[in-house]
Amino acid sequence: MVESAHDLIDYPDWTNEASFRIIVQPGVWYHLFPKFGHDNTMDGLLSPKISRMLLEYVILRNEVRL
Protein backbone atom coordinates (compact mmCIF):
# COMPACT_ATOMS: atom_id res chain seq x y z
CA MET A 1 0.00 0.00 0.00
CA VAL A 2 1.24 3.49 -0.83
CA GLU A 3 0.11 6.32 1.42
CA SER A 4 -0.54 9.98 0.75
CA ALA A 5 -1.82 12.91 2.79
CA HIS A 6 -5.49 12.13 2.13
CA ASP A 7 -5.07 8.56 3.42
CA LEU A 8 -5.23 9.85 7.00
CA ILE A 9 -9.01 9.58 6.78
CA ASP A 10 -8.67 5.79 6.75
CA TYR A 11 -7.80 5.28 10.43
CA PRO A 12 -6.75 1.62 10.32
CA ASP A 13 -3.76 2.72 8.24
CA TRP A 14 -2.51 5.57 10.44
CA THR A 15 -2.84 3.97 13.85
CA ASN A 16 -2.41 0.52 15.27
CA GLU A 17 -2.90 -1.31 18.53
CA ALA A 18 0.76 -1.01 19.53
CA SER A 19 0.83 2.80 19.32
CA PHE A 20 -2.66 2.97 20.82
CA ARG A 21 -1.42 1.15 23.95
CA ILE A 22 1.60 3.45 24.24
CA ILE A 23 -0.37 6.73 24.20
CA VAL A 24 -3.13 5.64 26.59
CA GLN A 25 -2.53 6.73 30.18
CA PRO A 26 -4.62 6.45 33.35
CA GLY A 27 -7.44 8.99 33.61
CA VAL A 28 -10.27 10.21 31.40
CA TRP A 29 -9.84 9.69 27.68
CA TYR A 30 -12.07 9.71 24.63
CA HIS A 31 -12.30 7.32 21.70
CA LEU A 32 -11.67 9.10 18.41
CA PHE A 33 -12.75 6.07 16.42
CA PRO A 34 -15.53 3.53 16.91
CA LYS A 35 -15.00 0.41 19.04
CA PHE A 36 -15.87 -1.75 16.03
CA GLY A 37 -12.99 -0.20 14.11
CA HIS A 38 -10.59 -0.78 16.99
CA ASP A 39 -11.63 -4.38 17.54
CA ASN A 40 -12.08 -5.54 13.95
CA THR A 41 -10.01 -3.49 11.53
CA MET A 42 -7.02 -2.07 13.40
CA ASP A 43 -3.75 -3.85 12.67
CA GLY A 44 -1.54 -5.02 15.49
CA LEU A 45 1.51 -3.26 14.02
CA LEU A 46 2.06 -0.91 11.09
CA SER A 47 4.39 -1.84 8.28
CA PRO A 48 7.52 0.35 8.06
CA LYS A 49 6.87 3.76 6.52
CA ILE A 50 9.50 3.19 3.82
CA SER A 51 7.44 0.29 2.49
CA ARG A 52 4.22 2.35 2.54
CA MET A 53 5.58 5.20 0.38
CA LEU A 54 6.68 5.34 -3.23
CA LEU A 55 10.47 5.36 -3.46
CA GLU A 56 10.29 8.12 -6.09
CA TYR A 57 8.40 10.35 -3.65
CA VAL A 58 11.00 9.84 -0.92
CA ILE A 59 13.87 10.62 -3.31
CA LEU A 60 12.21 13.71 -4.79
CA ARG A 61 11.27 15.04 -1.36
CA ASN A 62 14.85 14.67 -0.16
CA GLU A 63 16.26 16.31 -3.31
CA VAL A 64 14.01 19.34 -2.80
CA ARG A 65 15.35 19.76 0.75
CA LEU A 66 18.98 19.86 -0.46
GROMACS .gro file of C-alpha atoms in nm:
model
   66
    1MET     CA    1   0.000   0.000   0.000
    2VAL     CA    2   0.124   0.349  -0.083
    3GLU     CA    3   0.011   0.632   0.142
    4SER     CA    4  -0.054   0.998   0.075
    5ALA     CA    5  -0.182   1.291   0.279
    6HIS     CA    6  -0.549   1.213   0.213
    7ASP     CA    7  -0.507   0.856   0.342
    8LEU     CA    8  -0.523   0.985   0.700
    9ILE     CA    9  -0.901   0.958   0.678
   10ASP     CA   10  -0.867   0.579   0.675
   11TYR     CA   11  -0.780   0.528   1.043
   12PRO     CA   12  -0.675   0.162   1.032
   13ASP     CA   13  -0.376   0.272   0.824
   14TRP     CA   14  -0.251   0.557   1.044
   15THR     CA   15  -0.284   0.397   1.385
   16ASN     CA   16  -0.241   0.052   1.527
   17GLU     CA   17  -0.290  -0.131   1.853
   18ALA     CA   18   0.076  -0.101   1.953
   19SER     CA   19   0.083   0.280   1.932
   20PHE     CA   20  -0.266   0.297   2.082
   21ARG     CA   21  -0.142   0.115   2.395
   22ILE     CA   22   0.160   0.345   2.424
   23ILE     CA   23  -0.037   0.673   2.420
   24VAL     CA   24  -0.313   0.564   2.659
   25GLN     CA   25  -0.253   0.673   3.018
   26PRO     CA   26  -0.462   0.645   3.335
   27GLY     CA   27  -0.744   0.899   3.361
   28VAL     CA   28  -1.027   1.021   3.140
   29TRP     CA   29  -0.984   0.969   2.768
   30TYR     CA   30  -1.207   0.971   2.463
   31HIS     CA   31  -1.230   0.732   2.170
   32LEU     CA   32  -1.167   0.910   1.841
   33PHE     CA   33  -1.275   0.607   1.642
   34PRO     CA   34  -1.553   0.353   1.691
   35LYS     CA   35  -1.500   0.041   1.904
   36PHE     CA   36  -1.587  -0.175   1.603
   37GLY     CA   37  -1.299  -0.020   1.411
   38HIS     CA   38  -1.059  -0.078   1.699
   39ASP     CA   39  -1.163  -0.438   1.754
   40ASN     CA   40  -1.208  -0.554   1.395
   41THR     CA   41  -1.001  -0.349   1.153
   42MET     CA   42  -0.702  -0.207   1.340
   43ASP     CA   43  -0.375  -0.385   1.267
   44GLY     CA   44  -0.154  -0.502   1.549
   45LEU     CA   45   0.151  -0.326   1.402
   46LEU     CA   46   0.206  -0.091   1.109
   47SER     CA   47   0.439  -0.184   0.828
   48PRO     CA   48   0.752   0.035   0.806
   49LYS     CA   49   0.687   0.376   0.652
   50ILE     CA   50   0.950   0.319   0.382
   51SER     CA   51   0.744   0.029   0.249
   52ARG     CA   52   0.422   0.235   0.254
   53MET     CA   53   0.558   0.520   0.038
   54LEU     CA   54   0.668   0.534  -0.323
   55LEU     CA   55   1.047   0.536  -0.346
   56GLU     CA   56   1.029   0.812  -0.609
   57TYR     CA   57   0.840   1.035  -0.365
   58VAL     CA   58   1.100   0.984  -0.092
   59ILE     CA   59   1.387   1.062  -0.331
   60LEU     CA   60   1.221   1.371  -0.479
   61ARG     CA   61   1.127   1.504  -0.136
   62ASN     CA   62   1.485   1.467  -0.016
   63GLU     CA   63   1.626   1.631  -0.331
   64VAL     CA   64   1.401   1.934  -0.280
   65ARG     CA   65   1.535   1.976   0.075
   66LEU     CA   66   1.898   1.986  -0.046
   0.00000   0.00000   0.00000
